[in-house]
């Protein structure tokens, strides 16, 4: 199998005549594994009519604490979409850490690679307005210790079909994880968030980059996704730019372009919609689903998630996605 961009080659054994039953996820087909290396937080969410401006105090109408973080969110989304999923990262030795670990485990994520370190877990302070929009402040905490691979991490990454990365942990760790994946023919998907310049040492090992419009603009200086996409393809073989309620825009170096409109639903809370999309997209690609169908599945999952409050708690399971897509094609 030639990896995207022809940057590295992996030789696969001949496929069996009949696909085996995958006992780990209940599907017929080869056993697949999605590994997430990244962040996990406790989300502290305040719901307001209108977010405060600088120096302003406003009344909130609700508050919740929900396990989240871009890495954990993507892992939970992939697991709920029936992918075998493992998480590599760190939590603090506090109550938040225990809750994050439990949420991941209850969602079907393998947490053997989730370390507990001294100190507080990562937190995300989120304000959600009545239009479903949000603003977020992330405090790294234990995530700041995810700056390198630890015992067993390299082996776990090498034994994967897909590696998901984000930028809420130190770049050094993400770069090391991507390099191990690249050496072992594992597909690397990077969400470049929070938005910041990404070094070539990391991008050179990325197969699929998934920025939103803002992140694409930061990386390229181009505010128009039509112009940003070809600029990004100079660094990586495949790109999906997520466009919120305008859908997603995919392209690759072979010249293929796919525009996938968003499903029309009423947004209640857009927190983690992008992570839901990426996790479900990765689960589909790991199973060998073609890119157009994978984009549609990810978009359906994101549409379901924004109709519910919260991050990880809003993510749909496989049956929800299947039923939603069946209704959408009726």
GROMACS .gro file of C-alpha atoms in nm:
model
  330
    1UNK     CA    1   0.000   0.000   0.000
    2UNK     CA    2   0.144   0.339  -0.096
    3UNK     CA    3   0.075   0.604   0.163
    4UNK     CA    4  -0.075   0.942   0.058
    5UNK     CA    5   0.184   1.160  -0.110
    6UNK     CA    6   0.408   0.858  -0.183
    7UNK     CA    7   0.622   0.952   0.114
    8UNK     CA    8   0.655   0.603   0.250
    9UNK     CA    9   0.558   0.253   0.146
   10UNK     CA   10   0.413  -0.031   0.350
   11UNK     CA   11   0.376  -0.381   0.209
   12UNK     CA   12   0.053  -0.552   0.311
   13UNK     CA   13  -0.011  -0.925   0.322
   14UNK     CA   14  -0.263  -1.049   0.064
   15UNK     CA   15  -0.621  -0.995   0.177
   16UNK     CA   16  -0.818  -1.309   0.272
   17UNK     CA   17  -1.097  -1.420   0.041
   18UNK     CA   18  -1.358  -1.353   0.311
   19UNK     CA   19  -1.329  -1.069   0.562
   20UNK     CA   20  -1.300  -1.204   0.919
   21UNK     CA   21  -1.540  -1.107   1.193
   22UNK     CA   22  -1.383  -0.834   1.403
   23UNK     CA   23  -1.459  -0.939   1.759
   24UNK     CA   24  -1.332  -0.612   1.901
   25UNK     CA   25  -1.590  -0.389   1.733
   26UNK     CA   26  -1.855  -0.629   1.604
   27UNK     CA   27  -1.801  -0.556   1.233
   28UNK     CA   28  -1.700  -0.783   0.947
   29UNK     CA   29  -1.365  -0.676   0.816
   30UNK     CA   30  -1.003  -0.640   0.931
   31UNK     CA   31  -0.934  -0.545   1.292
   32UNK     CA   32  -0.857  -0.172   1.305
   33UNK     CA   33  -0.714   0.052   1.577
   34UNK     CA   34  -0.732   0.431   1.620
   35UNK     CA   35  -0.477   0.574   1.863
   36UNK     CA   36  -0.510   0.927   2.001
   37UNK     CA   37  -0.202   1.101   2.143
   38UNK     CA   38  -0.300   1.426   2.306
   39UNK     CA   39  -0.495   1.626   2.557
   40UNK     CA   40  -0.771   1.563   2.806
   41UNK     CA   41  -0.936   1.828   3.022
   42UNK     CA   42  -1.222   1.889   3.254
   43UNK     CA   43  -1.452   2.133   3.073
   44UNK     CA   44  -1.600   2.402   3.301
   45UNK     CA   45  -1.893   2.528   3.095
   46UNK     CA   46  -2.101   2.841   3.159
   47UNK     CA   47  -2.414   2.910   2.950
   48UNK     CA   48  -2.503   3.276   2.886
   49UNK     CA   49  -2.733   3.474   2.659
   50UNK     CA   50  -2.444   3.687   2.529
   51UNK     CA   51  -2.074   3.638   2.615
   52UNK     CA   52  -1.915   3.914   2.824
   53UNK     CA   53  -1.697   4.179   2.671
   54UNK     CA   54  -1.370   4.285   2.832
   55UNK     CA   55  -1.436   4.425   3.178
   56UNK     CA   56  -1.803   4.319   3.172
   57UNK     CA   57  -1.985   4.084   3.410
   58UNK     CA   58  -2.293   3.898   3.288
   59UNK     CA   59  -2.538   3.656   3.448
   60UNK     CA   60  -2.511   3.294   3.342
   61UNK     CA   61  -2.812   3.063   3.333
   62UNK     CA   62  -2.641   2.725   3.379
   63UNK     CA   63  -2.307   2.563   3.461
   64UNK     CA   64  -2.164   2.214   3.413
   65UNK     CA   65  -1.840   2.021   3.449
   66UNK     CA   66  -1.784   1.770   3.168
   67UNK     CA   67  -1.474   1.568   3.075
   68UNK     CA   68  -1.330   1.693   2.747
   69UNK     CA   69  -1.012   1.815   2.578
   70UNK     CA   70  -0.951   1.781   2.206
   71UNK     CA   71  -0.766   1.452   2.237
   72UNK     CA   72  -1.014   1.286   2.471
   73UNK     CA   73  -1.307   1.418   2.265
   74UNK     CA   74  -1.166   1.270   1.945
   75UNK     CA   75  -1.100   0.938   2.118
   76UNK     CA   76  -1.455   0.918   2.256
   77UNK     CA   77  -1.604   1.013   1.919
   78UNK     CA   78  -1.405   0.738   1.745
   79UNK     CA   79  -1.494   0.479   2.010
   80UNK     CA   80  -1.863   0.562   1.998
   81UNK     CA   81  -1.846   0.523   1.621
   82UNK     CA   82  -1.745   0.160   1.689
   83UNK     CA   83  -1.370   0.197   1.632
   84UNK     CA   84  -1.118   0.021   1.856
   85UNK     CA   85  -0.962   0.324   2.024
   86UNK     CA   86  -0.679   0.383   2.269
   87UNK     CA   87  -0.572   0.708   2.434
   88UNK     CA   88  -0.218   0.818   2.523
   89UNK     CA   89  -0.190   1.120   2.752
   90UNK     CA   90  -0.190   1.234   3.115
   91UNK     CA   91  -0.426   1.344   3.391
   92UNK     CA   92  -0.351   1.493   3.732
   93UNK     CA   93  -0.388   1.315   4.066
   94UNK     CA   94  -0.705   1.512   4.141
   95UNK     CA   95  -1.078   1.444   4.124
   96UNK     CA   96  -1.095   1.579   3.769
   97UNK     CA   97  -0.840   1.320   3.659
   98UNK     CA   98  -1.045   1.035   3.801
   99UNK     CA   99  -1.357   1.158   3.623
  100UNK     CA  100  -1.177   1.199   3.290
  101UNK     CA  101  -1.036   0.846   3.311
  102UNK     CA  102  -1.378   0.704   3.397
  103UNK     CA  103  -1.549   0.889   3.110
  104UNK     CA  104  -1.297   0.757   2.859
  105UNK     CA  105  -1.330   0.402   2.990
  106UNK     CA  106  -1.709   0.414   2.998
  107UNK     CA  107  -1.705   0.525   2.632
  108UNK     CA  108  -1.502   0.220   2.533
  109UNK     CA  109  -1.159   0.386   2.508
  110UNK     CA  110  -0.854   0.185   2.619
  111UNK     CA  111  -0.687   0.398   2.890
  112UNK     CA  112  -0.384   0.178   2.962
  113UNK     CA  113  -0.166   0.455   2.814
  114UNK     CA  114  -0.326   0.735   3.019
  115UNK     CA  115  -0.073   0.828   3.289
  116UNK     CA  116  -0.152   0.993   3.624
  117UNK     CA  117   0.096   1.266   3.722
  118UNK     CA  118   0.133   1.485   4.028
  119UNK     CA  119  -0.065   1.808   4.011
  120UNK     CA  120  -0.389   1.922   3.853
  121UNK     CA  121  -0.553   1.792   3.538
  122UNK     CA  122  -0.600   2.013   3.235
  123UNK     CA  123  -0.904   2.240   3.236
  124UNK     CA  124  -1.100   2.424   2.969
  125UNK     CA  125  -1.310   2.724   3.070
  126UNK     CA  126  -1.591   2.752   2.815
  127UNK     CA  127  -1.860   3.016   2.760
  128UNK     CA  128  -2.153   2.905   2.542
  129UNK     CA  129  -2.401   3.165   2.414
  130UNK     CA  130  -2.764   3.129   2.306
  131UNK     CA  131  -2.662   3.095   1.940
  132UNK     CA  132  -2.458   2.785   2.024
  133UNK     CA  133  -2.125   2.965   1.976
  134UNK     CA  134  -1.843   2.929   2.226
  135UNK     CA  135  -1.515   3.077   2.346
  136UNK     CA  136  -1.259   2.871   2.534
  137UNK     CA  137  -0.958   2.922   2.765
  138UNK     CA  138  -0.741   2.610   2.808
  139UNK     CA  139  -0.509   2.562   3.109
  140UNK     CA  140  -0.270   2.277   3.028
  141UNK     CA  141  -0.204   2.121   3.368
  142UNK     CA  142  -0.108   1.753   3.327
  143UNK     CA  143  -0.125   1.793   2.948
  144UNK     CA  144   0.199   1.991   2.964
  145UNK     CA  145   0.379   1.667   3.061
  146UNK     CA  146   0.279   1.501   2.732
  147UNK     CA  147   0.600   1.633   2.578
  148UNK     CA  148   0.752   1.299   2.477
  149UNK     CA  149   0.665   0.932   2.432
  150UNK     CA  150   0.664   0.720   2.746
  151UNK     CA  151   0.704   0.346   2.799
  152UNK     CA  152   0.476   0.154   2.564
  153UNK     CA  153   0.363   0.458   2.361
  154UNK     CA  154   0.577   0.384   2.056
  155UNK     CA  155   0.459   0.023   2.045
  156UNK     CA  156   0.095   0.132   2.077
  157UNK     CA  157   0.131   0.383   1.792
  158UNK     CA  158   0.307   0.130   1.568
  159UNK     CA  159   0.022  -0.116   1.626
  160UNK     CA  160  -0.237   0.129   1.492
  161UNK     CA  161  -0.411   0.204   1.165
  162UNK     CA  162  -0.452   0.572   1.240
  163UNK     CA  163  -0.292   0.824   1.480
  164UNK     CA  164  -0.482   1.138   1.583
  165UNK     CA  165  -0.289   1.443   1.704
  166UNK     CA  166  -0.379   1.796   1.818
  167UNK     CA  167  -0.183   2.097   1.949
  168UNK     CA  168  -0.311   2.117   2.309
  169UNK     CA  169   0.000   1.927   2.422
  170UNK     CA  170   0.365   2.026   2.362
  171UNK     CA  171   0.475   2.014   1.998
  172UNK     CA  172   0.777   1.800   2.084
  173UNK     CA  173   0.560   1.509   2.195
  174UNK     CA  174   0.326   1.533   1.896
  175UNK     CA  175   0.623   1.545   1.658
  176UNK     CA  176   0.779   1.237   1.817
  177UNK     CA  177   0.448   1.047   1.796
  178UNK     CA  178   0.405   1.142   1.428
  179UNK     CA  179   0.758   1.030   1.347
  180UNK     CA  180   0.698   0.687   1.501
  181UNK     CA  181   0.372   0.655   1.309
  182UNK     CA  182   0.541   0.753   0.984
  183UNK     CA  183   0.816   0.492   1.028
  184UNK     CA  184   0.552   0.225   1.079
  185UNK     CA  185   0.314   0.317   0.797
  186UNK     CA  186   0.043   0.448   1.030
  187UNK     CA  187  -0.184   0.720   0.888
  188UNK     CA  188  -0.139   1.050   1.078
  189UNK     CA  189  -0.428   1.296   1.112
  190UNK     CA  190  -0.353   1.634   1.274
  191UNK     CA  191  -0.600   1.893   1.400
  192UNK     CA  192  -0.387   2.212   1.418
  193UNK     CA  193  -0.569   2.361   1.718
  194UNK     CA  194  -0.521   2.584   1.903
  195UNK     CA  195  -0.417   2.780   1.596
  196UNK     CA  196  -0.042   2.834   1.579
  197UNK     CA  197   0.235   2.782   1.324
  198UNK     CA  198   0.319   2.412   1.285
  199UNK     CA  199   0.685   2.320   1.230
  200UNK     CA  200   0.784   2.129   0.918
  201UNK     CA  201   0.927   1.855   1.139
  202UNK     CA  202   0.567   1.769   1.234
  203UNK     CA  203   0.391   1.849   0.906
  204UNK     CA  204   0.634   1.630   0.711
  205UNK     CA  205   0.488   1.325   0.888
  206UNK     CA  206   0.121   1.426   0.859
  207UNK     CA  207  -0.100   1.255   0.601
  208UNK     CA  208  -0.428   1.442   0.659
  209UNK     CA  209  -0.457   1.791   0.807
  210UNK     CA  210  -0.797   1.901   0.944
  211UNK     CA  211  -0.803   2.276   1.025
  212UNK     CA  212  -1.108   2.499   1.055
  213UNK     CA  213  -1.123   2.822   0.854
  214UNK     CA  214  -0.942   3.024   1.121
  215UNK     CA  215  -0.665   2.768   1.164
  216UNK     CA  216  -0.620   2.738   0.787
  217UNK     CA  217  -0.582   3.116   0.768
  218UNK     CA  218  -0.321   3.119   1.046
  219UNK     CA  219  -0.118   2.850   0.870
  220UNK     CA  220  -0.134   3.006   0.522
  221UNK     CA  221  -0.222   3.373   0.557
  222UNK     CA  222  -0.519   3.306   0.326
  223UNK     CA  223  -0.867   3.382   0.464
  224UNK     CA  224  -1.040   3.220   0.165
  225UNK     CA  225  -1.051   2.838   0.205
  226UNK     CA  226  -1.035   2.801  -0.175
  227UNK     CA  227  -0.690   2.964  -0.164
  228UNK     CA  228  -0.582   2.819   0.171
  229UNK     CA  229  -0.637   2.457   0.066
  230UNK     CA  230  -0.379   2.445  -0.218
  231UNK     CA  231  -0.133   2.629   0.004
  232UNK     CA  232  -0.174   2.364   0.273
  233UNK     CA  233  -0.132   2.086   0.016
  234UNK     CA  234   0.223   2.209  -0.038
  235UNK     CA  235   0.301   2.068   0.310
  236UNK     CA  236   0.068   1.766   0.347
  237UNK     CA  237  -0.089   1.517   0.101
  238UNK     CA  238  -0.454   1.562   0.210
  239UNK     CA  239  -0.652   1.844   0.373
  240UNK     CA  240  -1.004   1.886   0.508
  241UNK     CA  241  -1.102   2.244   0.598
  242UNK     CA  242  -1.406   2.249   0.826
  243UNK     CA  243  -1.639   2.542   0.756
  244UNK     CA  244  -1.895   2.529   1.038
  245UNK     CA  245  -2.248   2.554   0.906
  246UNK     CA  246  -2.106   2.569   0.551
  247UNK     CA  247  -1.981   2.209   0.569
  248UNK     CA  248  -1.632   2.084   0.482
  249UNK     CA  249  -1.391   2.121   0.189
  250UNK     CA  250  -1.152   1.835   0.104
  251UNK     CA  251  -0.859   1.824  -0.135
  252UNK     CA  252  -0.552   1.615  -0.212
  253UNK     CA  253  -0.238   1.647  -0.421
  254UNK     CA  254  -0.390   1.437  -0.698
  255UNK     CA  255  -0.629   1.725  -0.767
  256UNK     CA  256  -0.942   1.567  -0.612
  257UNK     CA  257  -1.179   1.817  -0.451
  258UNK     CA  258  -1.492   1.738  -0.247
  259UNK     CA  259  -1.734   1.991  -0.102
  260UNK     CA  260  -1.965   1.841   0.158
  261UNK     CA  261  -2.248   2.071   0.275
  262UNK     CA  262  -2.342   2.068   0.643
  263UNK     CA  263  -2.664   1.901   0.751
  264UNK     CA  264  -2.933   2.155   0.840
  265UNK     CA  265  -3.002   2.129   1.214
  266UNK     CA  266  -3.063   2.372   1.500
  267UNK     CA  267  -2.741   2.428   1.696
  268UNK     CA  268  -2.770   2.416   2.075
  269UNK     CA  269  -2.399   2.390   2.161
  270UNK     CA  270  -2.116   2.366   1.907
  271UNK     CA  271  -1.854   2.266   2.165
  272UNK     CA  272  -1.651   1.967   2.037
  273UNK     CA  273  -1.835   1.950   1.703
  274UNK     CA  274  -1.500   1.961   1.522
  275UNK     CA  275  -1.355   1.688   1.745
  276UNK     CA  276  -1.662   1.474   1.685
  277UNK     CA  277  -1.615   1.515   1.311
  278UNK     CA  278  -1.246   1.420   1.324
  279UNK     CA  279  -1.296   1.119   1.551
  280UNK     CA  280  -1.572   0.972   1.336
  281UNK     CA  281  -1.382   1.056   1.015
  282UNK     CA  282  -1.078   0.869   1.150
  283UNK     CA  283  -1.288   0.570   1.253
  284UNK     CA  284  -1.430   0.547   0.901
  285UNK     CA  285  -1.095   0.590   0.726
  286UNK     CA  286  -0.933   0.328   0.951
  287UNK     CA  287  -1.191   0.079   0.823
  288UNK     CA  288  -1.108   0.164   0.461
  289UNK     CA  289  -1.414   0.381   0.391
  290UNK     CA  290  -1.369   0.608   0.089
  291UNK     CA  291  -1.315   0.976   0.163
  292UNK     CA  292  -1.656   1.100   0.045
  293UNK     CA  293  -1.847   0.854   0.264
  294UNK     CA  294  -1.610   0.918   0.554
  295UNK     CA  295  -1.667   1.295   0.527
  296UNK     CA  296  -2.043   1.238   0.523
  297UNK     CA  297  -2.029   1.019   0.833
  298UNK     CA  298  -1.818   1.276   1.016
  299UNK     CA  299  -2.055   1.555   0.915
  300UNK     CA  300  -2.357   1.356   1.033
  301UNK     CA  301  -2.193   1.293   1.371
  302UNK     CA  302  -2.109   1.663   1.409
  303UNK     CA  303  -2.469   1.758   1.322
  304UNK     CA  304  -2.599   1.524   1.590
  305UNK     CA  305  -2.352   1.656   1.849
  306UNK     CA  306  -2.444   2.024   1.813
  307UNK     CA  307  -2.808   1.948   1.892
  308UNK     CA  308  -2.706   1.850   2.247
  309UNK     CA  309  -2.528   2.034   2.527
  310UNK     CA  310  -2.173   1.953   2.631
  311UNK     CA  311  -1.866   1.803   2.469
  312UNK     CA  312  -1.814   1.430   2.515
  313UNK     CA  313  -2.170   1.380   2.637
  314UNK     CA  314  -2.310   1.515   2.310
  315UNK     CA  315  -2.133   1.266   2.084
  316UNK     CA  316  -2.347   1.011   1.899
  317UNK     CA  317  -2.303   0.635   1.895
  318UNK     CA  318  -2.279   0.428   1.576
  319UNK     CA  319  -2.653   0.350   1.563
  320UNK     CA  320  -2.739   0.721   1.594
  321UNK     CA  321  -2.514   0.807   1.298
  322UNK     CA  322  -2.655   0.525   1.087
  323UNK     CA  323  -3.016   0.622   1.156
  324UNK     CA  324  -2.945   0.992   1.093
  325UNK     CA  325  -2.790   0.915   0.754
  326UNK     CA  326  -3.077   0.684   0.659
  327UNK     CA  327  -3.327   0.962   0.735
  328UNK     CA  328  -3.115   1.214   0.543
  329UNK     CA  329  -3.129   1.002   0.226
  330UNK     CA  330  -3.506   0.929   0.244
   0.00000   0.00000   0.00000
